Short mmCIF file of C-alpha atoms in Angstrom, two decimals:
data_model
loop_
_atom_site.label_atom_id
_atom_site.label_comp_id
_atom_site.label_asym_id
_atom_site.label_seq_id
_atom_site.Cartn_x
_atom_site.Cartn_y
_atom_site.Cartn_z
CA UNK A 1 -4.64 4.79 -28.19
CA UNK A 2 -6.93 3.20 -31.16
CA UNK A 3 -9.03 0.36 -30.22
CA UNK A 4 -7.40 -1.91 -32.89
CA UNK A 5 -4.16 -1.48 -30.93
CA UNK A 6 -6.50 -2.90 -27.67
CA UNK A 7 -8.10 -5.42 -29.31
CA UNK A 8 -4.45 -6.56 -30.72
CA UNK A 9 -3.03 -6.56 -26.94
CA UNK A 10 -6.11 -8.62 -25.74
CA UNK A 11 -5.22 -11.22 -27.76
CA UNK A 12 -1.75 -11.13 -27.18
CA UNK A 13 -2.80 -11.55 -23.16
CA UNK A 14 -5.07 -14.35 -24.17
CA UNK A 15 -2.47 -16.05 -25.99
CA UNK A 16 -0.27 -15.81 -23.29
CA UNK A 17 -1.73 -18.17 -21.08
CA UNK A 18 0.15 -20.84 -22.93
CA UNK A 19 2.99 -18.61 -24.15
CA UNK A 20 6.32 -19.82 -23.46
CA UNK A 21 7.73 -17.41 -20.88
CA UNK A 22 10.09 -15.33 -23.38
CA UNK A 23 7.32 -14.61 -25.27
CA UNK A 24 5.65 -13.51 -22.28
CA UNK A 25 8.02 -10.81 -21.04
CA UNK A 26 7.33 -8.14 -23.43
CA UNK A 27 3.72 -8.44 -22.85
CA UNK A 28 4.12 -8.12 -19.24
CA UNK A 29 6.20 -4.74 -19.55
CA UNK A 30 3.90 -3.71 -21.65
CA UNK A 31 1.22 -3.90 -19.40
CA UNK A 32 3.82 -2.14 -16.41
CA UNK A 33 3.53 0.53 -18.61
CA UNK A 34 0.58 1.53 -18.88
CA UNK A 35 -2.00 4.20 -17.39
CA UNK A 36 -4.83 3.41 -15.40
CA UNK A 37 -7.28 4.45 -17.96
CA UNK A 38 -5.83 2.26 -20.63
CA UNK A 39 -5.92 -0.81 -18.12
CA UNK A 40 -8.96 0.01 -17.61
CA UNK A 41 -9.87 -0.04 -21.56
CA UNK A 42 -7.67 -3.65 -22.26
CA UNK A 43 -10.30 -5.22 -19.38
CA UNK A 44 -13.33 -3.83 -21.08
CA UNK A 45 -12.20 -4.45 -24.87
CA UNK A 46 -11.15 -8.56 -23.38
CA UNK A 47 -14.67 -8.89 -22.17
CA UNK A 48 -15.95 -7.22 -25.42
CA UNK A 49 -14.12 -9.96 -26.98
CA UNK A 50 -14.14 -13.38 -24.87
CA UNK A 51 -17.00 -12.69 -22.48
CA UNK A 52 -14.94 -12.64 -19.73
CA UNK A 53 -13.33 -10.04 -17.48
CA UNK A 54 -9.94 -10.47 -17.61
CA UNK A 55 -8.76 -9.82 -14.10
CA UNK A 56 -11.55 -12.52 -12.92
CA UNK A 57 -9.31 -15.04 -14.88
CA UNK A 58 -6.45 -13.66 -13.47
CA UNK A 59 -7.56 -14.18 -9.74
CA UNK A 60 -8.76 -17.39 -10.83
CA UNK A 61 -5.21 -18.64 -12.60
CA UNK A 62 -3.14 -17.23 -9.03
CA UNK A 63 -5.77 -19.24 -6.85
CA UNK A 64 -4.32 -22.35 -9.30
CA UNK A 65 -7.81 -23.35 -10.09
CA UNK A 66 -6.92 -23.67 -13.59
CA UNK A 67 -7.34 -26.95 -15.68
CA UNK A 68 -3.85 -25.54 -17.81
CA UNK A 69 -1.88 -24.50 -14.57
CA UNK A 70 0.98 -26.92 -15.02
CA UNK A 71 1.23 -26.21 -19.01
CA UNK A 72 0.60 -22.61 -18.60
CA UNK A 73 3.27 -19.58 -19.72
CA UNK A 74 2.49 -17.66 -16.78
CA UNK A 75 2.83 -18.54 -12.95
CA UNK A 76 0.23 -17.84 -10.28
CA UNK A 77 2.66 -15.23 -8.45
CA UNK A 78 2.42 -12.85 -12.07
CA UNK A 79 -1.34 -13.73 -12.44
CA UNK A 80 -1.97 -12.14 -8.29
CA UNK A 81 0.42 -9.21 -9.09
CA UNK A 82 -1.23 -8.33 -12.60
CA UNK A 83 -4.94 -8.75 -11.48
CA UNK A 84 -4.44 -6.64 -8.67
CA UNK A 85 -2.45 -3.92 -11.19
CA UNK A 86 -5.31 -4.32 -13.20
CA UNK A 87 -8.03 -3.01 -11.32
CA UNK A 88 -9.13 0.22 -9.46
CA UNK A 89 -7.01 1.73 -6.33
CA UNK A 90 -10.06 1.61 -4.70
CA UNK A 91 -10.75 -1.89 -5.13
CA UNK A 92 -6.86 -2.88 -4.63
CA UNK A 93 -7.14 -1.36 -1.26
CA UNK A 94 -10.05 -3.17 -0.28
CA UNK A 95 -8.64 -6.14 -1.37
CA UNK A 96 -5.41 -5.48 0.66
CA UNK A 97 -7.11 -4.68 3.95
CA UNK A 98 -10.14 -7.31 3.74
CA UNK A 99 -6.91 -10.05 3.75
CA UNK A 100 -5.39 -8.25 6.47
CA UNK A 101 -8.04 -8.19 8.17
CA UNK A 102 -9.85 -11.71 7.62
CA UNK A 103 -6.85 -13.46 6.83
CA UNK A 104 -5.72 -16.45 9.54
CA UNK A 105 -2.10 -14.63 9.86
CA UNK A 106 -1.45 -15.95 13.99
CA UNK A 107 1.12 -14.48 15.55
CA UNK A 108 1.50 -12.08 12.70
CA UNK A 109 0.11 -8.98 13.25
CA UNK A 110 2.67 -6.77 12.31
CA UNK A 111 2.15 -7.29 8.73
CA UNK A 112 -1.95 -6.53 8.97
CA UNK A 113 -0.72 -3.48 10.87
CA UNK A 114 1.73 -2.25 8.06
CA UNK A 115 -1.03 -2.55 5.20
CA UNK A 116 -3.76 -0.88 7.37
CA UNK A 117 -1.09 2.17 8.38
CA UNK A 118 -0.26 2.51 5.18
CA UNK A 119 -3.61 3.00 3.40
CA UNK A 120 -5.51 5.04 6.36
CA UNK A 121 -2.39 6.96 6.71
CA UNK A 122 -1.32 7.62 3.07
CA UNK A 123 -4.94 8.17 1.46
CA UNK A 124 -7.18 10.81 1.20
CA UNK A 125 -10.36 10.87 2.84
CA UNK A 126 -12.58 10.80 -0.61
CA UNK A 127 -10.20 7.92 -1.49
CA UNK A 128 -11.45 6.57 2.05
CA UNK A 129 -14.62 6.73 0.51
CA UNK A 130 -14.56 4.74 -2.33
CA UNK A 131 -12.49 1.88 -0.46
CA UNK A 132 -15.32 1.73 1.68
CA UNK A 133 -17.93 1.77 -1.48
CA UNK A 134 -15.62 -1.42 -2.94
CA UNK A 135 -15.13 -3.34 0.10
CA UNK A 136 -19.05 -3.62 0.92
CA UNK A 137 -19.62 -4.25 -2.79
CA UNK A 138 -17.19 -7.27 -2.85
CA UNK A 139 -17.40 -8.54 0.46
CA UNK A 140 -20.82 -7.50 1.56
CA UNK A 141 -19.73 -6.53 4.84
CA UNK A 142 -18.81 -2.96 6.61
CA UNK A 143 -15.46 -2.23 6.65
CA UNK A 144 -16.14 0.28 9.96
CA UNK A 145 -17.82 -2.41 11.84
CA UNK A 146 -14.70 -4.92 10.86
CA UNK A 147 -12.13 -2.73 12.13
CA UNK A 148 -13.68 -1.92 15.42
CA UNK A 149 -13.71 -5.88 15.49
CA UNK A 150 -9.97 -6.14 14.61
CA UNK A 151 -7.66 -8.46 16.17
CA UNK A 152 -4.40 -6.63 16.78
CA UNK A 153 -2.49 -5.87 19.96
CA UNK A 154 -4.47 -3.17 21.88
CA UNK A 155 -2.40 -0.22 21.02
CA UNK A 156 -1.98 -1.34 17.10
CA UNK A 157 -6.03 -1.66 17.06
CA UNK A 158 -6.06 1.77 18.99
CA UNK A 159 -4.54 4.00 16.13
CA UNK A 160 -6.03 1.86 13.28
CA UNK A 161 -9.09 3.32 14.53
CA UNK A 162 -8.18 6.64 15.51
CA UNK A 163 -6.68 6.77 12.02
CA UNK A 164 -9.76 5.75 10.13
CA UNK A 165 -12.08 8.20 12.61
CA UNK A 166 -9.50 10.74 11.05
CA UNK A 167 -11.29 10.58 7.95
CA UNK A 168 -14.57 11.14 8.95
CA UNK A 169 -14.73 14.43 11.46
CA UNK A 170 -11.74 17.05 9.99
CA UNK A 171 -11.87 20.74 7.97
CA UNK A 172 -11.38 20.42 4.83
CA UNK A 173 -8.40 22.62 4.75
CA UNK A 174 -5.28 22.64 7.42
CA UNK A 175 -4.68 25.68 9.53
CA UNK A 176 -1.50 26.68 10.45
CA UNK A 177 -2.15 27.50 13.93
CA UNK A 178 -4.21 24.04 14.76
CA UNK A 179 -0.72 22.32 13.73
CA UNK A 180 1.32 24.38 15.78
CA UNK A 181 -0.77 24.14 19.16
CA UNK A 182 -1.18 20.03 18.60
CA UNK A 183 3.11 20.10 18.08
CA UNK A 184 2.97 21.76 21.43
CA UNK A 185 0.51 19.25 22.93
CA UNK A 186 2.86 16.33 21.70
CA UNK A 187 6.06 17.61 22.60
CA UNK A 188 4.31 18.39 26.24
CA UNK A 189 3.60 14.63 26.47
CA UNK A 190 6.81 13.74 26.00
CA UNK A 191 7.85 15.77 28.66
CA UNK A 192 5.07 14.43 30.91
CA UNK A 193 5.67 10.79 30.00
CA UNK A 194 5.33 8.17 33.00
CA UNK A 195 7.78 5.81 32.92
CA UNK A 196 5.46 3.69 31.25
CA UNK A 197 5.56 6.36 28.06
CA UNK A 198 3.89 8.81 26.45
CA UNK A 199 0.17 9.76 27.12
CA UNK A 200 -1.44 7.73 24.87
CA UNK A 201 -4.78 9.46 25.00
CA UNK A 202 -3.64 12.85 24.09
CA UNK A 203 -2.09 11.38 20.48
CA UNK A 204 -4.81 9.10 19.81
CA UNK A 205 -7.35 12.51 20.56
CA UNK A 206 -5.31 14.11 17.73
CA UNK A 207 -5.17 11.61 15.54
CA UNK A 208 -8.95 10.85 15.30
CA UNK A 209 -9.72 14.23 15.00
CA UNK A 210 -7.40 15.75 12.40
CA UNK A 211 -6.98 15.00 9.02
CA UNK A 212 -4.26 12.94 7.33
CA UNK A 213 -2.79 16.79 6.05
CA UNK A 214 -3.16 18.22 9.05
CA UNK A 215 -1.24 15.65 10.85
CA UNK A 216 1.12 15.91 8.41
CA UNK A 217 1.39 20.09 8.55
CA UNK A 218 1.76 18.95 12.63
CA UNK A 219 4.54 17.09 12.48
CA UNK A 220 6.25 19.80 9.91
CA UNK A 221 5.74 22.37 12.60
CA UNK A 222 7.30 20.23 15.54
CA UNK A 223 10.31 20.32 13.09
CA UNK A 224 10.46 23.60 12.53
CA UNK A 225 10.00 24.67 16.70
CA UNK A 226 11.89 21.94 18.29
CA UNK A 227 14.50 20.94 15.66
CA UNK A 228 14.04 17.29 15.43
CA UNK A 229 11.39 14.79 13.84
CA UNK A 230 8.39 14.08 16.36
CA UNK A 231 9.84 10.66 15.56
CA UNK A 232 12.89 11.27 17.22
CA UNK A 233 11.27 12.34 19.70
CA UNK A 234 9.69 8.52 20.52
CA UNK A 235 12.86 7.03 20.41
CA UNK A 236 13.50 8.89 23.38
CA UNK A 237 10.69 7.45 25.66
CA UNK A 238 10.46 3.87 27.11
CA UNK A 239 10.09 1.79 23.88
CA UNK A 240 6.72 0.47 24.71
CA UNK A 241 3.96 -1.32 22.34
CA UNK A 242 2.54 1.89 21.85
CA UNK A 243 5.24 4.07 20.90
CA UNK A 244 6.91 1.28 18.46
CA UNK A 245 3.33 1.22 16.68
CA UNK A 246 2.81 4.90 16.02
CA UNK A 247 6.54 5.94 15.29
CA UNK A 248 5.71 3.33 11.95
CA UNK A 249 2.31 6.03 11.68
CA UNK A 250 4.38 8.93 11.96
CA UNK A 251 6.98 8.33 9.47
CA UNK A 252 4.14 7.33 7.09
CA UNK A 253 1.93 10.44 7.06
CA UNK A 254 5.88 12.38 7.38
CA UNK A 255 7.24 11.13 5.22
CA UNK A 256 5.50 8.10 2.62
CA UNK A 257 8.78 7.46 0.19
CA UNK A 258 11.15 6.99 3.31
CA UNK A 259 8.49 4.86 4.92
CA UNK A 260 8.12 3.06 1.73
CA UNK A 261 11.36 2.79 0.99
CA UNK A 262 12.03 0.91 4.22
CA UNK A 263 9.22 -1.35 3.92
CA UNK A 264 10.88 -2.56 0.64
CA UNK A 265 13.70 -3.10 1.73
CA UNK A 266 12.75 -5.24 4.70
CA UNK A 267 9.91 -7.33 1.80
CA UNK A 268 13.21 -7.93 -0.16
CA UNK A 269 15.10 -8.83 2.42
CA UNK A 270 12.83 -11.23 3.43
CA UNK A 271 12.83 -13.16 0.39
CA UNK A 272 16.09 -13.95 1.00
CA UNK A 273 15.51 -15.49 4.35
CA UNK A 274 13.53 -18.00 6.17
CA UNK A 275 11.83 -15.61 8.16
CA UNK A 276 8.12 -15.49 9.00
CA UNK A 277 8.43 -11.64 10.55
CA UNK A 278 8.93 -10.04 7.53
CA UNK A 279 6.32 -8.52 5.44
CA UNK A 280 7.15 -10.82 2.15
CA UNK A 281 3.91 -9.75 0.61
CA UNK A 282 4.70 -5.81 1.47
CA UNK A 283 6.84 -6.30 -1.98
CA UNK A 284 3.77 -6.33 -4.32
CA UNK A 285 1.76 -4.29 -2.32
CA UNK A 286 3.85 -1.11 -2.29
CA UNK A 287 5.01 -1.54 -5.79
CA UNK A 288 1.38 -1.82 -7.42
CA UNK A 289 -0.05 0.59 -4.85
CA UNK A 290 2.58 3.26 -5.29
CA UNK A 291 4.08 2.95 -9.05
CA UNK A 292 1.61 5.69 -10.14
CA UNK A 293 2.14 7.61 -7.30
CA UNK A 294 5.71 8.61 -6.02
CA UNK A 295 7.66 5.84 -7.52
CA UNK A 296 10.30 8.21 -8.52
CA UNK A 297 10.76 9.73 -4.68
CA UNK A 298 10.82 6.24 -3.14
CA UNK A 299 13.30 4.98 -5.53
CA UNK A 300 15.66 7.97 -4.79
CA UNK A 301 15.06 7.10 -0.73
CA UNK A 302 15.91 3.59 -1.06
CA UNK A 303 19.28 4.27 -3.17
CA UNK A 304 20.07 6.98 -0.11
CA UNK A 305 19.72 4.44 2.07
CA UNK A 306 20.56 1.32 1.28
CA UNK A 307 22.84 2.28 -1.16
CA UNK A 308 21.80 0.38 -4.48
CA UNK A 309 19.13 0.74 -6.81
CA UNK A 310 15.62 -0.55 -5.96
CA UNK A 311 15.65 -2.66 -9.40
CA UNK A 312 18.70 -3.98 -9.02
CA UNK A 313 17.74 -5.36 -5.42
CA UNK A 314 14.39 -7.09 -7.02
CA UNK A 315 16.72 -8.55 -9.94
CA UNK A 316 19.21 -9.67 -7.09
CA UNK A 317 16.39 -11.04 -4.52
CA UNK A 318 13.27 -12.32 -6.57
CA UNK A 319 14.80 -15.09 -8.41
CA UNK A 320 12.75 -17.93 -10.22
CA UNK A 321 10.11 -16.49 -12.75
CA UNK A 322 11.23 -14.16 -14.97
CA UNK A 323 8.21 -12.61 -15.81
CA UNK A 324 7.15 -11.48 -12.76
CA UNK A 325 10.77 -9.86 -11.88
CA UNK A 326 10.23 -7.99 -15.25
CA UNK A 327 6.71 -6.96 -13.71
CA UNK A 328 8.04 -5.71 -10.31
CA UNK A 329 11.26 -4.01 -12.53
CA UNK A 330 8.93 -2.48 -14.79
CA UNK A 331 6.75 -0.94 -12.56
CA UNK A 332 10.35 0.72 -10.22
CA UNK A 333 10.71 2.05 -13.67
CA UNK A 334 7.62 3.88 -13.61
CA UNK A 335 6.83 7.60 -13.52
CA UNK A 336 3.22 9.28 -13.06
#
């Protein structure tokens, strides 16, 4: 893309914090659409230009620290959503886990659990890396030290950490016959299983000492020997704290768009509600985390099962600013 063609979209975004908000919606699809490198080029061509980094006065317009907040074209809910599009994966992850895990969220913990599962479990361990890289640089703190200090229900803090030792002692390729003896070793606990459930210290051995693929190849072989999802398999044993925690795990290393797909649909639902259980902020989360990614496959899981399109249910559910239901459509309507 020429640089005239950035320079011209810069000042179309700097414009547009007192654009009138049908004005606005063309720039903001615009911006759905594209790559990561060109995002990356708009940021540095608007501080060439205004000697400012764009996603700085983004962050600082969704915090509502701005002088022209009440005249302003474009609401603090578009602002968060764009500045967090706007930047690395890397960074957007440590973003996502320093507020789940520093955030005062009381009696919520199921929502720090989902965005922790969901980046430990989903990314790979040189992505690992580079979350840990941002989150020191921005927050000047160790994210290993933090989550050995998190504040979760014992089990929940017990597989965050297995899952991020997972990243640190593994091969780096799977072996077939590793995944078949640790789908023996599960199924066994289930057949072992106190009353009180399944052996929790065989599953957390596996999961802090196998990588993210290999789990993955494991729970393809328990499939293939005993039939049935390893997931299934949980549903069967005494529905404790621990087993409700890592069937979520399981079905996210398994299987991301179904996971994803059902995460959605519980963040849309919640808009709808009064609830303070669901995962309202899940909605932005998954769809800037995952356009660029396997949009396409989690869009074709959530029609499967909830029978209508995942556009049509942000259209139907996030109601109130245009603009930033154009930026969540926009970004269902993106491929890789």
């Amino acid at each position: 893309m020429p640089t005239l063609d950035f320079e011209i979209e810069c000042k179309e975004i700097h414009e547009s914090w007192i654009r009138p908000p049908e004005q606005l919606n063309q720039l903001v699809r615009s911006l759905a659409r594209r790559k990561r490198h060109e995002r990356q080029q708009i940021r540095e061509t608007y501080k060439g230009i205004y000697g400012e980094d764009l996603v700085s006065r983004l962050q600082h317009k969704a915090d509502g620290n701005d002088a022209d907040q009440i005249t302003t074209g474009i609401s603090p809910n578009l602002c968060a959503a764009l500045s967090l599009w706007m930047i690395n994966q890397h960074e957007r992850d440590a973003i996502f886990i320093q507020e789940a895990l520093h955030n005062d969220q009381q009696g919520r913990h199921g929502k720090k659990y989902n965005a922790l599962v969901e980046i430990f479990a989903s990314r790979k361990s040189s992505q690992i890396l580079l979350i840990k890289q941002a989150y020191h640089t921005k927050f000047r703190r160790q994210l290993d030290q933090d989550i050995i200090n998190i504040e979760l229900p014992h089990p929940h803090q017990k597989i965050v950490v297995a899952l991020v030792a997972s990243h640190k002692a593994h091969h780096a390729d799977v072996n077939q016959d590793i995944a078949k003896s640790d789908a023996r070793r599960l199924f066994e606990t289930g057949r072992e299983r106190s009353s009180s459930g399944i052996q929790e210290a065989v599953v957390l051995e596996l999961f802090s000492k196998r990588s993210i693929p290999q789990l993955k190849l494991t729970f393809s072989c328990y499939k293939h020997i005993y039939g049935h999802d390893y997931k299934k398999s949980l549903k069967s044993v005494s529905s404790g704290e621990f087993e409700n925690a890592l069937k979520m795990v399981v079905q996210c290393v398994h299987n991301p768009p179904n996971y994803f797909a059902k995460i959605l649909h519980a963040s849309i639902k919640g808009l709808t509600s009064s609830s303070t259980s669901d995962d309202k902020g899940a909605l932005v989360r998954v769809m800037v985390s995952r356009a660029e990614v396997d949009m396409d496959e989690i869009q074709r899981m959530f029609k499967k099962k909830h029978g209508v399109e995942l556009r049509d249910a942000i259209i139907s559910s996030v109601t109130g600013d245009n603009c930033y239901t154009d930026f969540l459509v926009a970004l269902a309507s993106k491929s890789k």
